[in-house]
């Protein structure tokens, strides 16, 4: 059961594995992660596709995020997830590594030295609210200002991921002191990342993105952002589902108070 790098050719195998674990297929998201991250997999010895996967996404020289930790149910508890985790942790070297953990994954990560530093709650629903009048669609000319603000707030270099927003996403919007993006993930439109100087600016960006998206939107909100959490619930977003933010060898980068929404859990 050898570990091999995955490529775009493995997209079907990845979505089939996700479906096996009752995760949504998330094809658009997998395609991005296969492009910008380093994805690894173990082929099922019975010839039935992939037995296990994970993805390492590096930011600068100092940080990395692990995602898409999955083992096919018929190969569970044989050490495949651990083997892949040890592989990507070795690849990450002395970087601080973070991830969002489900209850199923958390015991494994704890054994590998991760500690829980926060909780992130997924909220979904149809947003109820009015346009803010404070935001506008971003043009590619805005990219320089977006990257400069993000470098300061995110605290490490995720410019390669942010450059993809204009092709990957449905909308990018800017306001004085902030930017926001949303992208389609199966039936939902996911809002993130949102970086802003204050809560009011974040709310303006999120509300305007959600209103233009129409239909059901999703946000992954850190419980430490209690003002945003209450506001989201008050504007129609509910059905909460919680995961743990875990870190190994350091702290999450940057100024978390101004990181209102992550790009997606898989990208930190
Ligand atoms: C979480 C998951 C990836 C584990 O995969 P796996 O290949 O069965 O895990 P492993 O066999 O490598 O187990 C690794 C270790 O964790 C332990 N472990 C695995 N699942 C566990 C569980 N649910 N509760 C407690 N311990 C568990 C194993 O005993 C093993 O311990 P050891 O390292 O001391 O030997 C798998 O259950 C899965 O795909 N779940 C659904 C998707 C998911 O939630 N992924 C995590 C996303 S954050």
PDB file of N, CA and C and ligand atoms in Angstrom, residues 17-18 20-23 51-53 66-73 75-86 99-109 111-112 241 243-244 246 265, ligand 1:
ATOM      1  N   UNK A  17     -14.288   8.486  -3.297  1.00  0.00           N
ATOM      2  CA  UNK A  17     -13.886   8.212  -1.911  1.00  0.00           C
ATOM      3  C   UNK A  17     -14.696   9.075  -0.944  1.00  0.00           C
ATOM      4  N   UNK A  18     -14.866  10.359  -1.285  1.00  0.00           N
ATOM      5  CA  UNK A  18     -15.665  11.246  -0.430  1.00  0.00           C
ATOM      6  C   UNK A  18     -17.089  10.693  -0.292  1.00  0.00           C
ATOM      7  N   UNK A  20     -18.081   7.672  -0.549  1.00  0.00           N
ATOM      8  CA  UNK A  20     -18.048   6.460   0.282  1.00  0.00           C
ATOM      9  C   UNK A  20     -18.170   6.816   1.766  1.00  0.00           C
ATOM     10  N   UNK A  21     -17.631   7.992   2.152  1.00  0.00           N
ATOM     11  CA  UNK A  21     -17.678   8.427   3.551  1.00  0.00           C
ATOM     12  C   UNK A  21     -18.841   9.379   3.813  1.00  0.00           C
ATOM     13  N   UNK A  22     -19.819   9.376   2.879  1.00  0.00           N
ATOM     14  CA  UNK A  22     -21.012  10.230   3.007  1.00  0.00           C
ATOM     15  C   UNK A  22     -20.660  11.718   3.048  1.00  0.00           C
ATOM     16  N   UNK A  23     -19.475  12.061   2.513  1.00  0.00           N
ATOM     17  CA  UNK A  23     -19.160  13.468   2.294  1.00  0.00           C
ATOM     18  C   UNK A  23     -19.726  13.849   0.927  1.00  0.00           C
ATOM     19  N   UNK A  51      -8.031   4.119  -1.719  1.00  0.00           N
ATOM     20  CA  UNK A  51      -8.332   3.662  -0.358  1.00  0.00           C
ATOM     21  C   UNK A  51      -8.222   4.804   0.634  1.00  0.00           C
ATOM     22  N   UNK A  52      -7.367   5.793   0.350  1.00  0.00           N
ATOM     23  CA  UNK A  52      -7.180   6.910   1.302  1.00  0.00           C
ATOM     24  C   UNK A  52      -6.535   8.093   0.595  1.00  0.00           C
ATOM     25  N   UNK A  53      -6.795   9.291   1.150  1.00  0.00           N
ATOM     26  CA  UNK A  53      -6.220  10.534   0.590  1.00  0.00           C
ATOM     27  C   UNK A  53      -5.875  11.507   1.711  1.00  0.00           C
ATOM     28  N   UNK A  66      -3.456  20.940   6.254  1.00  0.00           N
ATOM     29  CA  UNK A  66      -3.770  19.578   5.791  1.00  0.00           C
ATOM     30  C   UNK A  66      -5.288  19.452   5.668  1.00  0.00           C
ATOM     31  N   UNK A  67      -5.725  18.775   4.628  1.00  0.00           N
ATOM     32  CA  UNK A  67      -7.164  18.622   4.401  1.00  0.00           C
ATOM     33  C   UNK A  67      -7.460  17.301   3.708  1.00  0.00           C
ATOM     34  N   UNK A  68      -8.731  17.035   3.510  1.00  0.00           N
ATOM     35  CA  UNK A  68      -9.248  15.893   2.757  1.00  0.00           C
ATOM     36  C   UNK A  68      -8.669  14.571   3.269  1.00  0.00           C
ATOM     37  N   UNK A  69      -8.617  14.455   4.598  1.00  0.00           N
ATOM     38  CA  UNK A  69      -8.141  13.215   5.236  1.00  0.00           C
ATOM     39  C   UNK A  69      -9.291  12.212   5.207  1.00  0.00           C
ATOM     40  N   UNK A  70      -9.163  11.233   4.350  1.00  0.00           N
ATOM     41  CA  UNK A  70     -10.264  10.284   4.119  1.00  0.00           C
ATOM     42  C   UNK A  70      -9.700   8.876   3.940  1.00  0.00           C
ATOM     43  N   UNK A  71     -10.371   7.919   4.532  1.00  0.00           N
ATOM     44  CA  UNK A  71     -10.048   6.506   4.294  1.00  0.00           C
ATOM     45  C   UNK A  71     -11.354   5.793   3.922  1.00  0.00           C
ATOM     46  N   UNK A  72     -11.340   5.007   2.868  1.00  0.00           N
ATOM     47  CA  UNK A  72     -12.551   4.264   2.471  1.00  0.00           C
ATOM     48  C   UNK A  72     -13.004   3.393   3.638  1.00  0.00           C
ATOM     49  N   UNK A  73     -14.312   3.330   3.845  1.00  0.00           N
ATOM     50  CA  UNK A  73     -14.808   2.627   5.033  1.00  0.00           C
ATOM     51  C   UNK A  73     -14.317   1.182   5.095  1.00  0.00           C
ATOM     52  N   UNK A  75     -11.499   0.067   4.347  1.00  0.00           N
ATOM     53  CA  UNK A  75     -10.086  -0.006   4.757  1.00  0.00           C
ATOM     54  C   UNK A  75      -9.830   0.731   6.079  1.00  0.00           C
ATOM     55  N   UNK A  76     -10.911   1.015   6.809  1.00  0.00           N
ATOM     56  CA  UNK A  76     -10.765   1.800   8.046  1.00  0.00           C
ATOM     57  C   UNK A  76      -9.946   1.048   9.089  1.00  0.00           C
ATOM     58  N   UNK A  77      -9.277   1.832   9.956  1.00  0.00           N
ATOM     59  CA  UNK A  77      -8.557   1.326  11.119  1.00  0.00           C
ATOM     60  C   UNK A  77      -7.475   0.317  10.769  1.00  0.00           C
ATOM     61  N   UNK A  78      -6.829   0.584   9.639  1.00  0.00           N
ATOM     62  CA  UNK A  78      -5.648  -0.225   9.269  1.00  0.00           C
ATOM     63  C   UNK A  78      -4.405   0.654   9.196  1.00  0.00           C
ATOM     64  N   UNK A  79      -4.525   1.871   9.689  1.00  0.00           N
ATOM     65  CA  UNK A  79      -3.355   2.748   9.743  1.00  0.00           C
ATOM     66  C   UNK A  79      -3.122   3.585   8.490  1.00  0.00           C
ATOM     67  N   UNK A  80      -4.071   3.590   7.539  1.00  0.00           N
ATOM     68  CA  UNK A  80      -3.823   4.346   6.291  1.00  0.00           C
ATOM     69  C   UNK A  80      -3.807   5.857   6.533  1.00  0.00           C
ATOM     70  N   UNK A  81      -4.762   6.339   7.312  1.00  0.00           N
ATOM     71  CA  UNK A  81      -4.792   7.790   7.565  1.00  0.00           C
ATOM     72  C   UNK A  81      -3.526   8.213   8.296  1.00  0.00           C
ATOM     73  N   UNK A  82      -3.116   7.417   9.253  1.00  0.00           N
ATOM     74  CA  UNK A  82      -1.904   7.749  10.010  1.00  0.00           C
ATOM     75  C   UNK A  82      -0.688   7.765   9.083  1.00  0.00           C
ATOM     76  N   UNK A  83      -0.595   6.778   8.214  1.00  0.00           N
ATOM     77  CA  UNK A  83       0.552   6.698   7.291  1.00  0.00           C
ATOM     78  C   UNK A  83       0.612   7.944   6.394  1.00  0.00           C
ATOM     79  N   UNK A  84      -0.531   8.341   5.855  1.00  0.00           N
ATOM     80  CA  UNK A  84      -0.569   9.537   5.001  1.00  0.00           C
ATOM     81  C   UNK A  84      -0.284  10.797   5.801  1.00  0.00           C
ATOM     82  N   UNK A  85      -0.788  10.870   7.023  1.00  0.00           N
ATOM     83  CA  UNK A  85      -0.513  12.043   7.872  1.00  0.00           C
ATOM     84  C   UNK A  85       0.981  12.141   8.153  1.00  0.00           C
ATOM     85  N   UNK A  86       1.602  11.032   8.496  1.00  0.00           N
ATOM     86  CA  UNK A  86       3.045  11.076   8.797  1.00  0.00           C
ATOM     87  C   UNK A  86       3.823  11.521   7.554  1.00  0.00           C
ATOM     88  N   UNK A  99      -5.230  22.420  10.747  1.00  0.00           N
ATOM     89  CA  UNK A  99      -6.291  21.681  10.042  1.00  0.00           C
ATOM     90  C   UNK A  99      -7.600  21.863  10.798  1.00  0.00           C
ATOM     91  N   UNK A 100      -8.684  21.570  10.113  1.00  0.00           N
ATOM     92  CA  UNK A 100      -9.999  21.542  10.741  1.00  0.00           C
ATOM     93  C   UNK A 100     -10.378  20.079  10.916  1.00  0.00           C
ATOM     94  N   UNK A 101     -10.675  19.682  12.145  1.00  0.00           N
ATOM     95  CA  UNK A 101     -10.863  18.262  12.454  1.00  0.00           C
ATOM     96  C   UNK A 101     -12.315  17.933  12.777  1.00  0.00           C
ATOM     97  N   UNK A 102     -12.793  16.874  12.162  1.00  0.00           N
ATOM     98  CA  UNK A 102     -14.076  16.307  12.593  1.00  0.00           C
ATOM     99  C   UNK A 102     -13.822  15.484  13.865  1.00  0.00           C
ATOM    100  N   UNK A 103     -14.920  15.079  14.509  1.00  0.00           N
ATOM    101  CA  UNK A 103     -14.762  14.248  15.715  1.00  0.00           C
ATOM    102  C   UNK A 103     -14.082  12.925  15.380  1.00  0.00           C
ATOM    103  N   UNK A 104     -14.306  12.429  14.156  1.00  0.00           N
ATOM    104  CA  UNK A 104     -13.671  11.157  13.761  1.00  0.00           C
ATOM    105  C   UNK A 104     -12.165  11.305  13.601  1.00  0.00           C
ATOM    106  N   UNK A 105     -11.744  12.469  13.106  1.00  0.00           N
ATOM    107  CA  UNK A 105     -10.322  12.655  12.844  1.00  0.00           C
ATOM    108  C   UNK A 105      -9.526  13.103  14.058  1.00  0.00           C
ATOM    109  N   UNK A 106     -10.175  13.774  15.024  1.00  0.00           N
ATOM    110  CA  UNK A 106      -9.447  14.425  16.120  1.00  0.00           C
ATOM    111  C   UNK A 106      -8.541  13.485  16.927  1.00  0.00           C
ATOM    112  N   UNK A 107      -8.987  12.253  17.267  1.00  0.00           N
ATOM    113  CA  UNK A 107      -8.095  11.379  18.063  1.00  0.00           C
ATOM    114  C   UNK A 107      -6.773  11.091  17.340  1.00  0.00           C
ATOM    115  N   UNK A 108      -6.844  10.891  16.053  1.00  0.00           N
ATOM    116  CA  UNK A 108      -5.627  10.641  15.272  1.00  0.00           C
ATOM    117  C   UNK A 108      -4.699  11.857  15.319  1.00  0.00           C
ATOM    118  N   UNK A 109      -5.263  13.050  15.116  1.00  0.00           N
ATOM    119  CA  UNK A 109      -4.431  14.262  15.094  1.00  0.00           C
ATOM    120  C   UNK A 109      -3.811  14.515  16.473  1.00  0.00           C
ATOM    121  N   UNK A 111      -2.886  12.301  18.601  1.00  0.00           N
ATOM    122  CA  UNK A 111      -1.746  11.378  18.736  1.00  0.00           C
ATOM    123  C   UNK A 111      -0.532  11.869  17.952  1.00  0.00           C
ATOM    124  N   UNK A 112      -0.796  12.678  16.917  1.00  0.00           N
ATOM    125  CA  UNK A 112       0.306  13.180  16.083  1.00  0.00           C
ATOM    126  C   UNK A 112       0.799  14.553  16.553  1.00  0.00           C
ATOM    127  N   UNK A 241     -22.923  23.164  12.447  1.00  0.00           N
ATOM    128  CA  UNK A 241     -22.158  21.909  12.496  1.00  0.00           C
ATOM    129  C   UNK A 241     -20.713  22.280  12.802  1.00  0.00           C
ATOM    130  N   UNK A 243     -16.599  21.886  13.900  1.00  0.00           N
ATOM    131  CA  UNK A 243     -15.322  21.163  13.820  1.00  0.00           C
ATOM    132  C   UNK A 243     -14.300  21.890  14.705  1.00  0.00           C
ATOM    133  N   UNK A 244     -13.180  21.211  14.953  1.00  0.00           N
ATOM    134  CA  UNK A 244     -12.129  21.807  15.793  1.00  0.00           C
ATOM    135  C   UNK A 244     -11.019  22.341  14.904  1.00  0.00           C
ATOM    136  N   UNK A 246      -7.246  22.815  14.753  1.00  0.00           N
ATOM    137  CA  UNK A 246      -6.107  22.214  15.445  1.00  0.00           C
ATOM    138  C   UNK A 246      -4.797  22.694  14.823  1.00  0.00           C
ATOM    139  N   UNK A 265     -12.593  25.444   4.827  1.00  0.00           N
ATOM    140  CA  UNK A 265     -11.901  24.734   5.912  1.00  0.00           C
ATOM    141  C   UNK A 265     -10.625  24.072   5.393  1.00  0.00           C
TER     142      UNK A 265
HETATM  143  C1  LIG B   1     -10.729   9.702  10.343  1.00  0.00           C
HETATM  144  C2  LIG B   1     -10.315   8.658   9.326  1.00  0.00           C
HETATM  145  C3  LIG B   1      -9.597   9.342   8.175  1.00  0.00           C
HETATM  146  C4  LIG B   1      -9.359   7.678  10.015  1.00  0.00           C
HETATM  147  O1  LIG B   1      -8.860   6.826   9.018  1.00  0.00           O
HETATM  148  P1  LIG B   1      -8.223   5.400   9.343  1.00  0.00           P
HETATM  149  O2  LIG B   1      -7.396   5.044   8.157  1.00  0.00           O
HETATM  150  O3  LIG B   1      -9.279   4.481   9.746  1.00  0.00           O
HETATM  151  O4  LIG B   1      -7.302   5.745  10.587  1.00  0.00           O
HETATM  152  P2  LIG B   1      -6.050   4.898  11.037  1.00  0.00           P
HETATM  153  O5  LIG B   1      -6.346   3.446  10.820  1.00  0.00           O
HETATM  154  O6  LIG B   1      -4.810   5.442  10.453  1.00  0.00           O
HETATM  155  O7  LIG B   1      -6.049   5.214  12.561  1.00  0.00           O
HETATM  156  C5  LIG B   1      -5.086   6.083  13.085  1.00  0.00           C
HETATM  157  C6  LIG B   1      -5.175   6.076  14.570  1.00  0.00           C
HETATM  158  O8  LIG B   1      -6.352   6.685  15.015  1.00  0.00           O
HETATM  159  C7  LIG B   1      -7.135   5.745  15.724  1.00  0.00           C
HETATM  160  N1  LIG B   1      -8.486   6.010  15.322  1.00  0.00           N
HETATM  161  C8  LIG B   1      -8.952   6.033  14.071  1.00  0.00           C
HETATM  162  N2  LIG B   1     -10.272   6.358  14.111  1.00  0.00           N
HETATM  163  C9  LIG B   1     -10.587   6.548  15.413  1.00  0.00           C
HETATM  164  C10 LIG B   1     -11.768   6.890  16.085  1.00  0.00           C
HETATM  165  N3  LIG B   1     -12.904   7.132  15.424  1.00  0.00           N
HETATM  166  N4  LIG B   1     -11.748   7.022  17.429  1.00  0.00           N
HETATM  167  C11 LIG B   1     -10.602   6.795  18.102  1.00  0.00           C
HETATM  168  N5  LIG B   1      -9.456   6.464  17.506  1.00  0.00           N
HETATM  169  C12 LIG B   1      -9.448   6.333  16.181  1.00  0.00           C
HETATM  170  C13 LIG B   1      -6.635   4.404  15.362  1.00  0.00           C
HETATM  171  O9  LIG B   1      -6.831   3.455  16.373  1.00  0.00           O
HETATM  172  C14 LIG B   1      -5.178   4.698  15.150  1.00  0.00           C
HETATM  173  O10 LIG B   1      -4.519   4.791  16.400  1.00  0.00           O
HETATM  174  P3  LIG B   1      -2.942   4.525  16.507  1.00  0.00           P
HETATM  175  O11 LIG B   1      -2.293   5.544  15.605  1.00  0.00           O
HETATM  176  O12 LIG B   1      -2.618   4.733  17.908  1.00  0.00           O
HETATM  177  O13 LIG B   1      -2.724   3.148  15.987  1.00  0.00           O
HETATM  178  C15 LIG B   1     -11.547   7.858   8.794  1.00  0.00           C
HETATM  179  O14 LIG B   1     -12.318   7.430   9.896  1.00  0.00           O
HETATM  180  C16 LIG B   1     -12.428   8.662   7.866  1.00  0.00           C
HETATM  181  O15 LIG B   1     -12.211   8.746   6.657  1.00  0.00           O
HETATM  182  N6  LIG B   1     -13.519   9.254   8.429  1.00  0.00           N
HETATM  183  C17 LIG B   1     -14.467  10.020   7.665  1.00  0.00           C
HETATM  184  C18 LIG B   1     -13.875  11.313   7.161  1.00  0.00           C
HETATM  185  C19 LIG B   1     -13.334  12.161   8.274  1.00  0.00           C
HETATM  186  O16 LIG B   1     -14.022  12.521   9.226  1.00  0.00           O
HETATM  187  N7  LIG B   1     -12.050  12.522   8.115  1.00  0.00           N
HETATM  188  C20 LIG B   1     -11.361  13.378   9.046  1.00  0.00           C
HETATM  189  C21 LIG B   1     -11.457  14.754   8.531  1.00  0.00           C
HETATM  190  S1  LIG B   1     -10.747  15.904   9.665  1.00  0.00           S
END
